[in-house]
GROMACS .gro file of C-alpha atoms in nm:
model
  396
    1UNK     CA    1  -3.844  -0.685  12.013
    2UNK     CA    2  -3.587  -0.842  11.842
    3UNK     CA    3  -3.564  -1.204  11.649
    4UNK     CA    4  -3.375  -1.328  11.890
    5UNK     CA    5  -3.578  -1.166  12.226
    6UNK     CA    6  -3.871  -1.331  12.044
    7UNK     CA    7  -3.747  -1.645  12.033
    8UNK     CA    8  -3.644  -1.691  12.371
    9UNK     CA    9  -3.966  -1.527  12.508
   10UNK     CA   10  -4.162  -1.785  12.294
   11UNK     CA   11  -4.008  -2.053  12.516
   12UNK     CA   12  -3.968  -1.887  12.824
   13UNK     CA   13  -4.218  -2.102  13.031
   14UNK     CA   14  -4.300  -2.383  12.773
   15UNK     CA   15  -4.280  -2.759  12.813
   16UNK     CA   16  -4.157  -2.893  12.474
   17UNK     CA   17  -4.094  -3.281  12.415
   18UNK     CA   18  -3.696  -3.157  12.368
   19UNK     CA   19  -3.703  -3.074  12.793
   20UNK     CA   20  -3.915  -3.376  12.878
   21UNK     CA   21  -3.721  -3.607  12.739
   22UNK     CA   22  -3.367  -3.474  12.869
   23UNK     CA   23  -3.521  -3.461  13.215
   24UNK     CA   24  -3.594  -3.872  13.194
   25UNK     CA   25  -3.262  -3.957  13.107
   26UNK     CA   26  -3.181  -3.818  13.430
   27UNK     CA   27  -3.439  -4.055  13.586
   28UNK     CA   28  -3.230  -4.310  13.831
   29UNK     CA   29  -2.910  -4.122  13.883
   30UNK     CA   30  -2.773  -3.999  14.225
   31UNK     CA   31  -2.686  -3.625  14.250
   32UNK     CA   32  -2.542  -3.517  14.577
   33UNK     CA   33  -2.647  -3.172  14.717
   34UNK     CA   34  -2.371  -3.004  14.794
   35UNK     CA   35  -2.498  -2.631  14.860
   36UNK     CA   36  -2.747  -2.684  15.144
   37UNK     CA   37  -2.826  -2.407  15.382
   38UNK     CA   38  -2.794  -2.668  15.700
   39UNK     CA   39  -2.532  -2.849  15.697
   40UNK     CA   40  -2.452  -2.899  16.114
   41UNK     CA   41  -2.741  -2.964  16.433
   42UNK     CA   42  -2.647  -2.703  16.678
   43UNK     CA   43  -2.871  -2.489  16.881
   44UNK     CA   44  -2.826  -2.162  16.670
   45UNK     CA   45  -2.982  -2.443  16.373
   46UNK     CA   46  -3.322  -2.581  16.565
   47UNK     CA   47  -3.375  -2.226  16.724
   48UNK     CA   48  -3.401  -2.064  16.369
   49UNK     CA   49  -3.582  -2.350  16.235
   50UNK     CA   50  -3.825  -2.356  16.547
   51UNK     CA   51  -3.876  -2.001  16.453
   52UNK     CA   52  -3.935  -2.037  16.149
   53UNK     CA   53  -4.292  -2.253  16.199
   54UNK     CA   54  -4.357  -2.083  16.553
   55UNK     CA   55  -4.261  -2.456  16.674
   56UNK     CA   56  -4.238  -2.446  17.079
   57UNK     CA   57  -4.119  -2.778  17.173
   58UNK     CA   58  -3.835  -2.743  17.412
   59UNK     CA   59  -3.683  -3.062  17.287
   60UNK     CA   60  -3.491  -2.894  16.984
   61UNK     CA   61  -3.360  -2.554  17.192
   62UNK     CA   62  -3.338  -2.700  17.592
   63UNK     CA   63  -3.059  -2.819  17.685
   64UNK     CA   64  -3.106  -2.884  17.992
   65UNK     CA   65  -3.535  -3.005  17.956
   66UNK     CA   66  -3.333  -3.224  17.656
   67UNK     CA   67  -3.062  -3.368  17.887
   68UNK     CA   68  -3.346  -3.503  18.093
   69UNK     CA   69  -3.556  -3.613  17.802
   70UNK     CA   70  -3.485  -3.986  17.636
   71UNK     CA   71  -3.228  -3.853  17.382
   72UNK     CA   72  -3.016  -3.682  17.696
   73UNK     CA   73  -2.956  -3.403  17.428
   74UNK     CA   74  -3.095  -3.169  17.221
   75UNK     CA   75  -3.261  -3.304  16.894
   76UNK     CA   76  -3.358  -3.203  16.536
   77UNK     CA   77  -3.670  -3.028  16.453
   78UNK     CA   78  -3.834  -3.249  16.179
   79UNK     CA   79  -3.854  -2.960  15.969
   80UNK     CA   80  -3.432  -2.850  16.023
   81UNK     CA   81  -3.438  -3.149  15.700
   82UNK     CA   82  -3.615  -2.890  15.476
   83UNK     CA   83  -3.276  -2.663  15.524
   84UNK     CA   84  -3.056  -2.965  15.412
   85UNK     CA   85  -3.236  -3.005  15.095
   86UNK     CA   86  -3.542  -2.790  14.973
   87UNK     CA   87  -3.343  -2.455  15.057
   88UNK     CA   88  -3.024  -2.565  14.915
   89UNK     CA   89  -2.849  -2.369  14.632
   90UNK     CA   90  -2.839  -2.662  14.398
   91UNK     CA   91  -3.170  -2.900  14.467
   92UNK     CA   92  -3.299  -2.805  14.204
   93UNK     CA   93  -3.014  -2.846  13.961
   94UNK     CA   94  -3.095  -3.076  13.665
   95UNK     CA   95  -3.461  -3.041  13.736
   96UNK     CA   96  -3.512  -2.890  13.349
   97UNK     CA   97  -3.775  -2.704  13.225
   98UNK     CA   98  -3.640  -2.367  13.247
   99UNK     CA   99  -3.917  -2.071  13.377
  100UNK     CA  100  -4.188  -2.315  13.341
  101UNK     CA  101  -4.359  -2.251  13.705
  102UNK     CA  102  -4.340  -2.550  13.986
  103UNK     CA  103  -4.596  -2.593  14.243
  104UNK     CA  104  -4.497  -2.815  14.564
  105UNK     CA  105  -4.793  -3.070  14.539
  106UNK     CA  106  -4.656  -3.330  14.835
  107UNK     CA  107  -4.414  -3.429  15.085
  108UNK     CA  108  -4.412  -3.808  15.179
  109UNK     CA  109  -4.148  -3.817  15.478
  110UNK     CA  110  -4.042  -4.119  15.680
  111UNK     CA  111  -3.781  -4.096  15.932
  112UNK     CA  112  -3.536  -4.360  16.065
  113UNK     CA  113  -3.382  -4.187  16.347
  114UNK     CA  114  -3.308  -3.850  16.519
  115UNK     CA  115  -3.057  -3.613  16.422
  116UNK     CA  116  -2.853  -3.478  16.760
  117UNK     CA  117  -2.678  -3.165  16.827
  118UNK     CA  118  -2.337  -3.201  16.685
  119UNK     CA  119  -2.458  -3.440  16.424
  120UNK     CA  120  -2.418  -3.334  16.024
  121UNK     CA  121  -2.642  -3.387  15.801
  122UNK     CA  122  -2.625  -3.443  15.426
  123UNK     CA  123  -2.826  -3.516  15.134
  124UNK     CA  124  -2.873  -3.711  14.777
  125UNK     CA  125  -3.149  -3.650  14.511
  126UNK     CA  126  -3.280  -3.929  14.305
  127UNK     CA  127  -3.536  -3.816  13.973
  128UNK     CA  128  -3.763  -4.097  13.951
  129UNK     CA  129  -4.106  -3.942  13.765
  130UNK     CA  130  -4.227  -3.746  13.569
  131UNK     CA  131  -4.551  -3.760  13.436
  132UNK     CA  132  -4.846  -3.561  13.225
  133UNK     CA  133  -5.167  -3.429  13.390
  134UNK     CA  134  -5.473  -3.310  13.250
  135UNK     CA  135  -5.729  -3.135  13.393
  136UNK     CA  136  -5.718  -2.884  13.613
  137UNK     CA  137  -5.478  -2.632  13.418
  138UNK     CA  138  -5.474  -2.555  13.045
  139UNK     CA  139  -5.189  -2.630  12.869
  140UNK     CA  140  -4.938  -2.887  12.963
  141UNK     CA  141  -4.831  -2.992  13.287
  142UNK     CA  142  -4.657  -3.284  13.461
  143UNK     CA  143  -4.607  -3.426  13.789
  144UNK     CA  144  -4.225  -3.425  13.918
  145UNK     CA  145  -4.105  -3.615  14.142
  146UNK     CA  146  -3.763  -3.692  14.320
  147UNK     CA  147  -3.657  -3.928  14.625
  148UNK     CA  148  -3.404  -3.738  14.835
  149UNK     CA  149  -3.234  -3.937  15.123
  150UNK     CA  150  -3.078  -3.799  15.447
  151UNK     CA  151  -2.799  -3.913  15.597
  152UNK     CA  152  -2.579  -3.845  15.901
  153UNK     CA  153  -2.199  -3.815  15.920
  154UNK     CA  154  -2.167  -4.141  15.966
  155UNK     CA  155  -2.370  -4.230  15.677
  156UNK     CA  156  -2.660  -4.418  15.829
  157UNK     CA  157  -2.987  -4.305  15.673
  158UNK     CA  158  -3.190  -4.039  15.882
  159UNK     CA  159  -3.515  -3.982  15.677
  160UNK     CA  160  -3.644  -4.038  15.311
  161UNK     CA  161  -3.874  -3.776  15.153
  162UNK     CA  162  -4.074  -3.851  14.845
  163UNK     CA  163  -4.089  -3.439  14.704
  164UNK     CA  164  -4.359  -3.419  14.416
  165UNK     CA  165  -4.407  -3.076  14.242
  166UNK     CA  166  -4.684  -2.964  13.966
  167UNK     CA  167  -4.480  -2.827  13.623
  168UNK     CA  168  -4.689  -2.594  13.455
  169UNK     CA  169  -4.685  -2.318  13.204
  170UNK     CA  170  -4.728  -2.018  13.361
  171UNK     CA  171  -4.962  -1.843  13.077
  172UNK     CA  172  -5.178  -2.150  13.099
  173UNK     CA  173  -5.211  -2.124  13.469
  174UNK     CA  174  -5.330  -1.766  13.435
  175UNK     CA  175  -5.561  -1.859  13.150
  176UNK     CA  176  -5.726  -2.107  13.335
  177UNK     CA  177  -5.870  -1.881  13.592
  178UNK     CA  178  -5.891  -2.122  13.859
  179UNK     CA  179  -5.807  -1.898  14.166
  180UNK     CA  180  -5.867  -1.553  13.997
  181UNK     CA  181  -6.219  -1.510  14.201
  182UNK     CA  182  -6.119  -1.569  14.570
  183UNK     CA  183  -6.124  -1.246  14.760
  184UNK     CA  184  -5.836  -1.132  14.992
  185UNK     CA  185  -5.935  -1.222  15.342
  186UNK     CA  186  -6.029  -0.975  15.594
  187UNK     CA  187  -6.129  -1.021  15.969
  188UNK     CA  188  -6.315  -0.848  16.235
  189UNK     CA  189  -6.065  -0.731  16.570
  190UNK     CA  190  -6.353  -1.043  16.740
  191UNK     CA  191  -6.211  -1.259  16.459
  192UNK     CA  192  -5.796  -1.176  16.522
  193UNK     CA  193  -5.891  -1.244  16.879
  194UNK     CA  194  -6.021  -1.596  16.805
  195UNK     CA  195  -5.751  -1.700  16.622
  196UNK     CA  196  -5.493  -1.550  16.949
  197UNK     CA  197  -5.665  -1.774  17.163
  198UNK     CA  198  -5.645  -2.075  16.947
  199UNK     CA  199  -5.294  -2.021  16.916
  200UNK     CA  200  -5.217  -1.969  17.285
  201UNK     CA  201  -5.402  -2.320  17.381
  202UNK     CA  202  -5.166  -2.494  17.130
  203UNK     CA  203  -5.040  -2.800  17.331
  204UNK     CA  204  -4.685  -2.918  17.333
  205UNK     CA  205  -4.739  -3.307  17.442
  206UNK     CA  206  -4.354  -3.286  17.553
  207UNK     CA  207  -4.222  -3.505  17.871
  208UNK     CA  208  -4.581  -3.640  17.918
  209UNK     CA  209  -4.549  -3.940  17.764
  210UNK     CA  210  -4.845  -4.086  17.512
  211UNK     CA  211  -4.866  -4.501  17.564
  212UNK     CA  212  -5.008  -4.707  17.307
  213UNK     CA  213  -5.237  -4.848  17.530
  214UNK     CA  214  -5.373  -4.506  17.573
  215UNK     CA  215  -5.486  -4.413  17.232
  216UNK     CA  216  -5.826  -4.501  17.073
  217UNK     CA  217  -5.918  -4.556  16.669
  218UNK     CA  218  -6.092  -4.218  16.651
  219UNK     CA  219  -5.957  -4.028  16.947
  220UNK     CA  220  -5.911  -3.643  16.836
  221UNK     CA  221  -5.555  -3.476  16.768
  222UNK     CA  222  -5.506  -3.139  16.950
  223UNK     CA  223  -5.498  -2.876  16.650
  224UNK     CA  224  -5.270  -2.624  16.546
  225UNK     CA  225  -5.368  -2.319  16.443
  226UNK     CA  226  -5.111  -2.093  16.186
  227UNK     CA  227  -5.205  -1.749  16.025
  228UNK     CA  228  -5.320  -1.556  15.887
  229UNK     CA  229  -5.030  -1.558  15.694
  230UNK     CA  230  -4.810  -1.292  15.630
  231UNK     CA  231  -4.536  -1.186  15.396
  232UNK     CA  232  -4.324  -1.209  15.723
  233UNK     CA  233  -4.421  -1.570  15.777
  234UNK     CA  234  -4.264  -1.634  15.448
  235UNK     CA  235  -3.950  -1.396  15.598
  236UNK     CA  236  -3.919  -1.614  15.897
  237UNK     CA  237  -3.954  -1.920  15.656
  238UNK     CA  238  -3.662  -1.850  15.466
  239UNK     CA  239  -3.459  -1.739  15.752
  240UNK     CA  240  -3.497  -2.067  15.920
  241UNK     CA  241  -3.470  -2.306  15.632
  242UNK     CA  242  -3.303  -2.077  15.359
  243UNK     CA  243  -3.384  -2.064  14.975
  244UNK     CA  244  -3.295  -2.237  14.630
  245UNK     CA  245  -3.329  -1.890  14.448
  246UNK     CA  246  -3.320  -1.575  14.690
  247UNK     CA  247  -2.932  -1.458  14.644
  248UNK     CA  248  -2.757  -1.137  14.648
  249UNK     CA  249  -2.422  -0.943  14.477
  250UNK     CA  250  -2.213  -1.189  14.269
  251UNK     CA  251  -2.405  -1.475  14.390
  252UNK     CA  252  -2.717  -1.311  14.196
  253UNK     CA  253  -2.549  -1.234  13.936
  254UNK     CA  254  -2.371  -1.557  13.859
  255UNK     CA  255  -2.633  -1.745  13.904
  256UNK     CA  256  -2.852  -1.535  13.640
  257UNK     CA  257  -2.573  -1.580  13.390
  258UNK     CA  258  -2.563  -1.959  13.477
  259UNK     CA  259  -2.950  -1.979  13.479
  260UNK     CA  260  -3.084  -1.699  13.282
  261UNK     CA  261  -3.477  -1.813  13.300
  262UNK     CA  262  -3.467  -1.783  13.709
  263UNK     CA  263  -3.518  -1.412  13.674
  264UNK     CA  264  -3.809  -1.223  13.572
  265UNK     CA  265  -3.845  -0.870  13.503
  266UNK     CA  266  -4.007  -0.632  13.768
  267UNK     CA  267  -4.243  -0.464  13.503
  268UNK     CA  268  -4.213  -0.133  13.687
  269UNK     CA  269  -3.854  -0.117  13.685
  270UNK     CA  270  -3.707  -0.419  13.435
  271UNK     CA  271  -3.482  -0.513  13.758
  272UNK     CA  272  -3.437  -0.871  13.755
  273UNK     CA  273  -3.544  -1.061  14.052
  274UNK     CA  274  -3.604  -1.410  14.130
  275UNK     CA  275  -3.883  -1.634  14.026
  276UNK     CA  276  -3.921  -1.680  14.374
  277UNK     CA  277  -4.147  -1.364  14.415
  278UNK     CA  278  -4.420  -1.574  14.379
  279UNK     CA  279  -4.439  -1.544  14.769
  280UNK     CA  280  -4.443  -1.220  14.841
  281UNK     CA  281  -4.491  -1.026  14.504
  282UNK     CA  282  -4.874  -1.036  14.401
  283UNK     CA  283  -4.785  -0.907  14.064
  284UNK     CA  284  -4.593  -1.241  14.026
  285UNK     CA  285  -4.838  -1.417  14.150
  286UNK     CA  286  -5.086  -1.292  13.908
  287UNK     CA  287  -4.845  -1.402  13.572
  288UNK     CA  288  -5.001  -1.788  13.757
  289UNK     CA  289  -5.322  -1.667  13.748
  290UNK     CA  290  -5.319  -1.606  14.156
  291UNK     CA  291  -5.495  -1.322  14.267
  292UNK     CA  292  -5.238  -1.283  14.581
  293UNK     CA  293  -4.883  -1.363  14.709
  294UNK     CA  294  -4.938  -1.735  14.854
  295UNK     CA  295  -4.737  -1.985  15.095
  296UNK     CA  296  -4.425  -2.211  15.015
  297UNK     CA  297  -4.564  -2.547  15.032
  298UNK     CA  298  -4.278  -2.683  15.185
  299UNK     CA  299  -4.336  -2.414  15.448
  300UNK     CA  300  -4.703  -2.631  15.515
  301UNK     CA  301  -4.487  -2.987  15.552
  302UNK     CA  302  -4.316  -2.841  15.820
  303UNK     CA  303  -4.619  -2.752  15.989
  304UNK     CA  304  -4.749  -3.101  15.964
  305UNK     CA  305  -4.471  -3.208  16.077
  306UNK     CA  306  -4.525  -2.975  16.381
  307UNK     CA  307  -4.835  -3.121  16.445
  308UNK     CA  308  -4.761  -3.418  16.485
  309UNK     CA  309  -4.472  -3.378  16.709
  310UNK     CA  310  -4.674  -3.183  16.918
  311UNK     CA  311  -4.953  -3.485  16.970
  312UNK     CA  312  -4.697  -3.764  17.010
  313UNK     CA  313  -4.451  -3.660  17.303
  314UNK     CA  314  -4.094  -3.665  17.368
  315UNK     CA  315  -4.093  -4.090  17.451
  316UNK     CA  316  -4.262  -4.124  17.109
  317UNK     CA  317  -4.128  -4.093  16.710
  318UNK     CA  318  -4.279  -3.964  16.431
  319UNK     CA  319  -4.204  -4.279  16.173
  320UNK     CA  320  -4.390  -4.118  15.843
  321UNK     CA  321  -4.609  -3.761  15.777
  322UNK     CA  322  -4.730  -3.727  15.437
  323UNK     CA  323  -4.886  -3.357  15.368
  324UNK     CA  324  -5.040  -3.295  15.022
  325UNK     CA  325  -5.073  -2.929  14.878
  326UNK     CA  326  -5.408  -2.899  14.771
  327UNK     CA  327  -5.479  -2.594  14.700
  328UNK     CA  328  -5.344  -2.233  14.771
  329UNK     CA  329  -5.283  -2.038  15.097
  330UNK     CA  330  -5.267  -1.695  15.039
  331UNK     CA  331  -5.128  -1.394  15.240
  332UNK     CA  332  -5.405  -1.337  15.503
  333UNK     CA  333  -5.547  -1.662  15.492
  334UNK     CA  334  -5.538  -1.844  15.819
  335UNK     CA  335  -5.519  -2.254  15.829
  336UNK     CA  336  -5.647  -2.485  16.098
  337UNK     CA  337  -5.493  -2.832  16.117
  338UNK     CA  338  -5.704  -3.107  16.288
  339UNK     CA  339  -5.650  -3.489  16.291
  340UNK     CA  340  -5.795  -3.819  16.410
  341UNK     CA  341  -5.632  -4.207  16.483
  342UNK     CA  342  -5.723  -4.404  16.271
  343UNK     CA  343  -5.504  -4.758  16.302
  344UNK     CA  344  -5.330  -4.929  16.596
  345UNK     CA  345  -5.077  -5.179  16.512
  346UNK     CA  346  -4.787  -5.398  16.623
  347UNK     CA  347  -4.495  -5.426  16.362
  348UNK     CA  348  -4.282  -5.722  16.329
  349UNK     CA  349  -4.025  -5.585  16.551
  350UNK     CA  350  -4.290  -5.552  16.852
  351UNK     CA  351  -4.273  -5.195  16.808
  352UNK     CA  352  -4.660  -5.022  16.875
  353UNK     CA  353  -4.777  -4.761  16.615
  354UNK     CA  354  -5.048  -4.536  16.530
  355UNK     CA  355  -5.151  -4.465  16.221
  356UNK     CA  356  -5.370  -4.066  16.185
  357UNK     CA  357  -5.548  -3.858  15.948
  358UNK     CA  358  -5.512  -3.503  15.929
  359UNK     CA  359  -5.681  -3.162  15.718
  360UNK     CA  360  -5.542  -2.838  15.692
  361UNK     CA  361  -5.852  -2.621  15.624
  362UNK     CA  362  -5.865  -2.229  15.569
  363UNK     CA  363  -6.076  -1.992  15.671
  364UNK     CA  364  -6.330  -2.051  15.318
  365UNK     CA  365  -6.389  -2.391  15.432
  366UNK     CA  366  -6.108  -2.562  15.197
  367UNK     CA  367  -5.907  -2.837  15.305
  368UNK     CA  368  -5.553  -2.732  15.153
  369UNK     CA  369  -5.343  -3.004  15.311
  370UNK     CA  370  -5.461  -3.387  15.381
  371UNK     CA  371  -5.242  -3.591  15.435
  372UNK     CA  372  -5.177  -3.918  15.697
  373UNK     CA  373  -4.909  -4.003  15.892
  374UNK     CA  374  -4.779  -4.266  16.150
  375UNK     CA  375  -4.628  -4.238  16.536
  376UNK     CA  376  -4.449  -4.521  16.696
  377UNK     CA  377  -4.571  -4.486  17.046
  378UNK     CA  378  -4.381  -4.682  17.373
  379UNK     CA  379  -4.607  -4.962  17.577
  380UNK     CA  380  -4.597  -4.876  17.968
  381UNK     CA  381  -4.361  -5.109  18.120
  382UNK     CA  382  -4.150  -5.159  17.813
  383UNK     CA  383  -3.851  -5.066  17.687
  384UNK     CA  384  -3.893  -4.769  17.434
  385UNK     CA  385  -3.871  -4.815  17.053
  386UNK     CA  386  -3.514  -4.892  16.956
  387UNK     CA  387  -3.332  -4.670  16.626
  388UNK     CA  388  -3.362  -4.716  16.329
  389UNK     CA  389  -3.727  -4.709  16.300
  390UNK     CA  390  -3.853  -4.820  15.952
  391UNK     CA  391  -4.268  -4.874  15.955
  392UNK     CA  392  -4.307  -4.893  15.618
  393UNK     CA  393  -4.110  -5.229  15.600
  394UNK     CA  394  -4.258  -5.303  15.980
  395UNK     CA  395  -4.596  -5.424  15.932
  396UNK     CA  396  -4.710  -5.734  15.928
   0.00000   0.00000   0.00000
């Protein structure tokens, strides 16, 4: 290896002061995105993103079920906002630490109104943290964290999400052992059957609508069951929401040029290929110190997101869901999602909300994804909740 190779392979995946320090200036400043993968709500857009979590709510691909339904046409998945930002081309532009490995730790969402078909949708990032952990990985790593804001074409504000993501050197990560013991899962034909019927009783609350009066502190959330994952999950993933690193021809190329540290090396056949292998590669996964392929984390937001729109109905709005990645979920591991109520409240507008709990837990017993979130539900008799919606500046 050369003087030069050296030197760049000594960096390759290190946090120095240098990078820190160039990433806080940034701290504060607007960028645009300008490369998303969604830019337009049309039924081609909520089908592929309905595919894409195995999301059956005939809200985002019924036209006629929608023209009946409160919005009198067809509406935004939650998770079609993932496609406007996360699988953009350029998100991640400006982010800094070049092939040092990011982990999705969190997705804080709150959502103003609905996106409709024929709507647009666009997007801004805002850096606003970054900070040093200690703990559970050996050498450094921070905590990122951006504010990226959603807006429609006529720029009102749609939804905020707060996006947090774990920086850490990837040789440390693998070093630190923390995953390297956890066997790949394997099930009994009884076991894939189980899981088939959980999935079939999935319940889509739909045109039945859920009153505030009706729901208890403590009353149970109908679960959702998803896996066990498969590399095609991941497929269907990116095909519904697209990717910030998967590219092809000159895009590939261009981009490897621009960005030389978002390639890595197959070590079989020194073809470059995107960091993003992480997800389907377990070879890649092991340079982490993961002993197989795992999930996309943002690809677990959008089934929290699911949830919830499953439990509240058509009449109701999901005001805030905020999944945290705890954990890994690896190919063949299957995740249960369960939640409670726990709050009822009347904002300052009048509007009625209810505030939940919720665990996604795999097959081991782990919970990979807490989080909490908030529904603003209509009172029988009353008019339903007027747009925008805003519960974080509603309570009393």
């Amino acid at each position: 290896m050369s003087e030069a190779a050296e030197a760049v392979n000594s960096e390759y995946g290190k946090i120095t002061d240098a990078e820190v320090e160039k990433i806080r200036s940034r701290h504060g400043k607007i960028f645009p995105i300008t490369q998303p993968y969604i830019r337009s709500v049309t039924l081609d857009a909520n089908e592929h993103v309905s595919r894409a979590i195995g999301d059956a709510n005939p809200l985002w691909v019924d036209r006629d079920y929608a023209a009946a339904s409160r919005y009198g046409k067809l509406v935004a998945p939650p998770a079609l906002l993932y496609g406007a930002a996360w699988g953009s081309w350029d998100l991640r532009r400006g982010q800094g630490l070049p092939g040092v490995h990011g982990l999705h730790s969190g997705d804080h969402w709150i959502y103003y109104r609905p996106l409709f078909e024929g709507d647009t949708v666009h997007a801004t990032k805002e850096p606003f943290a970054l900070d040093e952990r200690t703990g559970k990985w050996a050498g450094r790593s921070f905590m990122q964290t951006d504010n990226i804001r959603f807006y429609n074409q006529r720029d009102e504000l749609v939804a905020m999400q707060i996006m947090s993501a774990v920086r850490a050197e990837r040789e440390a990560g693998k070093s630190a052992g923390k995953y390297a013991s956890i066997p790949k899962a394997v099930y009994t034909d009884e076991e894939i059957d189980q899981i088939d019927r959980e999935i079939a009783a999935e319940e889509v609350r739909g045109n039945t609508p859920r009153y505030w009066e009706d729901v208890n502190v403590g009353d149970k959330m109908q679960p959702l069951v998803r896996g066990p994952l498969t590399i095609s999950d991941m497929i269907c993933w990116v095909m519904g929401i697209g990717s910030p690193h998967i590219r092809s021809g000159q895009h590939w190329l261009s981009y490897r040029q621009r960005s030389p540290k978002v390639a890595v090396r197959d070590p079989a056949t020194r073809i470059p290929q995107a960091v993003e292998r992480v997800h389907w590669d377990p070879y890649m996964a092991a340079e982490i110190g993961m002993p197989n392929a795992y999930d996309y984390g943002s690809q677990r937001g959008a089934w929290a997101t699911h949830f919830m729109t499953n439990w509240a109905s058509d009449d109701a709005w999901v005001a805030e869901c905020y999944p945290k990645y705890r954990g890994m979920n690896f190919v063949g591991d299957t995740t249960r999602i369960k939640g409670e109520i726990t709050g009822k409240w009347i904002g300052k507008s009048g509007i009625c909300y209810v505030d939940c709990k919720f665990e996604g837990i795999n097959q081991r017993g782990e919970v990979i994804m807490p989080g909490t979130g908030g529904v603003a539900l209509p009172q029988r008799g009353k008019p339903l909740p007027a747009f925008p919606i805003d519960s974080t500046t509603d309570r009393p």
